[in-house]
């Protein structure tokens, strides 16, 4: 609603909005909407934590309008897939070329237990809490949803690695 949107937009900190109404006790399928935004890496980190807790599978959905976008999205999707692989979470990548991305995501999300979105960089420039597409999807989706916006200081660089800690690997035992 308008109050949450205003609070989210003006918050000088990281924001996670978790719409959990109707959430099942156990999640089986989590849908992560891929995008070139660095917020999506953080959103995927939360999806991975939930997937590990519930032994759920993550689907990384790339919805694009052009072939050029599709090629770029493959790279971003591979980055998110590597995060899942690193943390031992089962995943699949799904690529869809479609005219209306919002309609497609709203329809696709109906088959999942949780939809995870990262903010777009446009949230700073507009009246949107997370971005024009993200806000439309949130208003039109009834399934549980997790939305993430990471705020960084100007001097911070975009992380190249997963925001999650790397799992500890036990030292090799001598033979």
mmCIF file of C-alpha atoms in Angstrom:
data_model
loop_
_atom_site.group_PDB
_atom_site.id
_atom_site.type_symbol
_atom_site.label_atom_id
_atom_site.label_comp_id
_atom_site.label_asym_id
_atom_site.label_seq_id
_atom_site.Cartn_x
_atom_site.Cartn_y
_atom_site.Cartn_z
ATOM 1 C CA UNK A 1 0.000 0.000 0.000
ATOM 2 C CA UNK A 2 0.918 3.684 -0.141
ATOM 3 C CA UNK A 3 2.271 3.818 3.439
ATOM 4 C CA UNK A 4 4.639 0.894 2.924
ATOM 5 C CA UNK A 5 5.725 2.276 -0.469
ATOM 6 C CA UNK A 6 6.601 5.646 1.056
ATOM 7 C CA UNK A 7 8.438 4.068 3.983
ATOM 8 C CA UNK A 8 10.413 1.773 1.665
ATOM 9 C CA UNK A 9 11.315 4.566 -0.733
ATOM 10 C CA UNK A 10 12.563 6.890 2.006
ATOM 11 C CA UNK A 11 14.378 4.281 4.121
ATOM 12 C CA UNK A 12 18.126 5.064 4.253
ATOM 13 C CA UNK A 13 18.942 1.392 4.779
ATOM 14 C CA UNK A 14 18.535 -2.054 3.252
ATOM 15 C CA UNK A 15 14.886 -3.023 2.913
ATOM 16 C CA UNK A 16 13.354 -6.492 2.813
ATOM 17 C CA UNK A 17 9.589 -6.767 2.468
ATOM 18 C CA UNK A 18 8.255 -10.267 3.091
ATOM 19 C CA UNK A 19 4.588 -10.711 2.221
ATOM 20 C CA UNK A 20 4.002 -14.040 3.949
ATOM 21 C CA UNK A 21 0.176 -14.162 3.942
ATOM 22 C CA UNK A 22 -0.887 -17.579 2.688
ATOM 23 C CA UNK A 23 2.614 -19.034 2.899
ATOM 24 C CA UNK A 24 2.772 -22.813 3.256
ATOM 25 C CA UNK A 25 4.565 -24.269 6.296
ATOM 26 C CA UNK A 26 7.031 -25.893 3.858
ATOM 27 C CA UNK A 27 8.208 -24.226 0.664
ATOM 28 C CA UNK A 28 8.907 -26.543 -2.275
ATOM 29 C CA UNK A 29 9.291 -24.162 -5.220
ATOM 30 C CA UNK A 30 10.817 -20.678 -5.148
ATOM 31 C CA UNK A 31 10.750 -18.392 -8.203
ATOM 32 C CA UNK A 32 13.507 -15.757 -8.479
ATOM 33 C CA UNK A 33 13.047 -13.097 -11.148
ATOM 34 C CA UNK A 34 16.414 -12.528 -12.812
ATOM 35 C CA UNK A 35 17.494 -8.999 -13.746
ATOM 36 C CA UNK A 36 20.756 -7.152 -14.389
ATOM 37 C CA UNK A 37 20.354 -5.260 -11.114
ATOM 38 C CA UNK A 38 22.754 -6.009 -8.263
ATOM 39 C CA UNK A 39 19.799 -6.049 -5.837
ATOM 40 C CA UNK A 40 18.864 -9.420 -7.376
ATOM 41 C CA UNK A 41 22.042 -11.050 -6.010
ATOM 42 C CA UNK A 42 20.960 -10.100 -2.503
ATOM 43 C CA UNK A 43 17.393 -11.249 -3.148
ATOM 44 C CA UNK A 44 18.793 -14.568 -4.396
ATOM 45 C CA UNK A 45 20.826 -14.845 -1.197
ATOM 46 C CA UNK A 46 17.610 -14.728 0.833
ATOM 47 C CA UNK A 47 15.986 -17.232 -1.544
ATOM 48 C CA UNK A 48 18.936 -19.580 -0.991
ATOM 49 C CA UNK A 49 18.608 -19.313 2.803
ATOM 50 C CA UNK A 50 14.904 -20.204 2.566
ATOM 51 C CA UNK A 51 15.561 -22.980 0.034
ATOM 52 C CA UNK A 52 18.147 -24.562 2.345
ATOM 53 C CA UNK A 53 15.787 -24.372 5.328
ATOM 54 C CA UNK A 54 12.871 -25.903 3.406
ATOM 55 C CA UNK A 55 14.855 -28.129 1.006
ATOM 56 C CA UNK A 56 13.175 -26.242 -1.833
ATOM 57 C CA UNK A 57 14.153 -25.863 -5.474
ATOM 58 C CA UNK A 58 14.827 -22.433 -6.980
ATOM 59 C CA UNK A 59 13.804 -21.482 -10.508
ATOM 60 C CA UNK A 60 15.699 -18.510 -11.932
ATOM 61 C CA UNK A 61 13.316 -16.876 -14.409
ATOM 62 C CA UNK A 62 14.656 -14.584 -17.120
ATOM 63 C CA UNK A 63 11.806 -12.833 -18.929
ATOM 64 C CA UNK A 64 12.948 -10.654 -21.831
ATOM 65 C CA UNK A 65 11.546 -8.829 -24.836
ATOM 66 C CA UNK A 66 14.503 -8.978 -27.265
ATOM 67 C CA UNK A 67 17.265 -11.377 -28.326
ATOM 68 C CA UNK A 68 19.876 -8.872 -27.149
ATOM 69 C CA UNK A 69 18.310 -8.819 -23.665
ATOM 70 C CA UNK A 70 18.229 -12.621 -23.710
ATOM 71 C CA UNK A 71 21.990 -12.850 -24.252
ATOM 72 C CA UNK A 72 22.664 -10.426 -21.386
ATOM 73 C CA UNK A 73 20.217 -12.237 -19.088
ATOM 74 C CA UNK A 74 22.000 -15.562 -19.697
ATOM 75 C CA UNK A 75 25.094 -14.095 -18.048
ATOM 76 C CA UNK A 76 23.165 -12.740 -15.084
ATOM 77 C CA UNK A 77 21.279 -16.014 -14.694
ATOM 78 C CA UNK A 78 24.562 -17.958 -14.711
ATOM 79 C CA UNK A 79 25.791 -15.783 -11.818
ATOM 80 C CA UNK A 80 22.676 -16.558 -9.751
ATOM 81 C CA UNK A 81 22.894 -20.247 -10.700
ATOM 82 C CA UNK A 82 26.477 -20.312 -9.432
ATOM 83 C CA UNK A 83 25.286 -18.915 -6.088
ATOM 84 C CA UNK A 84 22.771 -21.785 -5.847
ATOM 85 C CA UNK A 85 25.412 -24.342 -6.872
ATOM 86 C CA UNK A 86 27.898 -23.004 -4.289
ATOM 87 C CA UNK A 87 25.344 -23.469 -1.513
ATOM 88 C CA UNK A 88 24.074 -26.867 -2.669
ATOM 89 C CA UNK A 89 20.577 -25.646 -3.571
ATOM 90 C CA UNK A 90 18.821 -27.377 -6.492
ATOM 91 C CA UNK A 91 17.902 -24.936 -9.241
ATOM 92 C CA UNK A 92 16.833 -24.579 -12.824
ATOM 93 C CA UNK A 93 17.152 -21.686 -15.236
ATOM 94 C CA UNK A 94 14.163 -20.682 -17.354
ATOM 95 C CA UNK A 95 14.309 -18.198 -20.249
ATOM 96 C CA UNK A 96 11.180 -16.681 -21.803
ATOM 97 C CA UNK A 97 10.927 -14.126 -24.604
ATOM 98 C CA UNK A 98 7.622 -12.299 -24.213
ATOM 99 C CA UNK A 99 6.062 -8.920 -24.928
ATOM 100 C CA UNK A 100 4.508 -8.232 -21.498
ATOM 101 C CA UNK A 101 6.918 -9.292 -18.755
ATOM 102 C CA UNK A 102 4.651 -8.294 -15.839
ATOM 103 C CA UNK A 103 1.717 -10.398 -17.107
ATOM 104 C CA UNK A 104 4.022 -13.371 -17.706
ATOM 105 C CA UNK A 105 5.640 -13.221 -14.239
ATOM 106 C CA UNK A 106 2.266 -12.862 -12.485
ATOM 107 C CA UNK A 107 0.968 -15.935 -14.341
ATOM 108 C CA UNK A 108 4.167 -17.979 -13.854
ATOM 109 C CA UNK A 109 4.294 -17.184 -10.115
ATOM 110 C CA UNK A 110 0.979 -18.985 -9.558
ATOM 111 C CA UNK A 111 2.827 -22.317 -9.758
ATOM 112 C CA UNK A 112 5.276 -21.426 -6.972
ATOM 113 C CA UNK A 113 5.237 -21.148 -3.182
ATOM 114 C CA UNK A 114 7.280 -17.921 -3.075
ATOM 115 C CA UNK A 115 8.251 -15.178 -5.544
ATOM 116 C CA UNK A 116 11.545 -13.338 -4.926
ATOM 117 C CA UNK A 117 12.319 -9.954 -6.535
ATOM 118 C CA UNK A 118 15.207 -7.515 -6.282
ATOM 119 C CA UNK A 119 14.687 -3.778 -6.718
ATOM 120 C CA UNK A 120 15.575 -2.000 -9.945
ATOM 121 C CA UNK A 121 17.836 1.043 -10.050
ATOM 122 C CA UNK A 122 14.772 3.036 -11.148
ATOM 123 C CA UNK A 123 13.335 3.063 -7.602
ATOM 124 C CA UNK A 124 15.541 6.081 -6.798
ATOM 125 C CA UNK A 125 14.217 8.117 -9.728
ATOM 126 C CA UNK A 126 10.522 7.448 -9.394
ATOM 127 C CA UNK A 127 7.643 7.163 -6.972
ATOM 128 C CA UNK A 128 8.072 3.364 -6.893
ATOM 129 C CA UNK A 129 9.152 1.453 -3.795
ATOM 130 C CA UNK A 130 11.167 -1.211 -5.652
ATOM 131 C CA UNK A 131 10.801 -0.255 -9.329
ATOM 132 C CA UNK A 132 7.970 0.079 -11.862
ATOM 133 C CA UNK A 133 7.874 -3.578 -12.909
ATOM 134 C CA UNK A 134 8.470 -4.930 -9.391
ATOM 135 C CA UNK A 135 5.700 -2.807 -7.869
ATOM 136 C CA UNK A 136 3.208 -3.856 -10.567
ATOM 137 C CA UNK A 137 4.039 -7.530 -10.017
ATOM 138 C CA UNK A 138 3.663 -7.114 -6.229
ATOM 139 C CA UNK A 139 0.219 -5.542 -6.583
ATOM 140 C CA UNK A 140 -1.027 -8.223 -8.971
ATOM 141 C CA UNK A 141 0.378 -11.339 -7.273
ATOM 142 C CA UNK A 142 -1.408 -13.170 -4.469
ATOM 143 C CA UNK A 143 1.334 -15.652 -3.640
ATOM 144 C CA UNK A 144 3.847 -14.977 -0.845
ATOM 145 C CA UNK A 145 6.604 -12.625 -1.973
ATOM 146 C CA UNK A 146 10.026 -11.451 -0.832
ATOM 147 C CA UNK A 147 11.319 -8.128 -2.196
ATOM 148 C CA UNK A 148 14.839 -6.844 -1.510
ATOM 149 C CA UNK A 149 16.496 -3.466 -1.964
ATOM 150 C CA UNK A 150 20.118 -3.121 -0.913
ATOM 151 C CA UNK A 151 21.382 0.378 -0.176
ATOM 152 C CA UNK A 152 25.071 0.991 -0.501
ATOM 153 C CA UNK A 153 27.169 4.010 0.285
ATOM 154 C CA UNK A 154 28.644 5.883 -2.670
ATOM 155 C CA UNK A 155 32.142 4.565 -2.019
ATOM 156 C CA UNK A 156 31.044 0.916 -1.938
ATOM 157 C CA UNK A 157 31.672 -1.200 -5.004
ATOM 158 C CA UNK A 158 29.181 -3.662 -6.388
ATOM 159 C CA UNK A 159 29.988 -7.105 -4.948
ATOM 160 C CA UNK A 160 31.281 -9.610 -7.473
ATOM 161 C CA UNK A 161 30.603 -12.582 -5.239
ATOM 162 C CA UNK A 162 27.621 -13.956 -3.431
ATOM 163 C CA UNK A 163 26.508 -11.913 -0.408
ATOM 164 C CA UNK A 164 26.215 -15.203 1.503
ATOM 165 C CA UNK A 165 29.209 -16.637 3.345
ATOM 166 C CA UNK A 166 30.905 -19.477 1.501
ATOM 167 C CA UNK A 167 30.083 -22.822 3.148
ATOM 168 C CA UNK A 168 32.895 -24.203 5.271
ATOM 169 C CA UNK A 169 34.652 -27.133 3.643
ATOM 170 C CA UNK A 170 36.175 -29.606 6.091
ATOM 171 C CA UNK A 171 39.954 -30.011 5.653
ATOM 172 C CA UNK A 172 41.056 -33.095 3.745
ATOM 173 C CA UNK A 173 41.928 -36.028 5.987
ATOM 174 C CA UNK A 174 45.354 -37.664 5.506
ATOM 175 C CA UNK A 175 45.125 -41.096 3.880
#
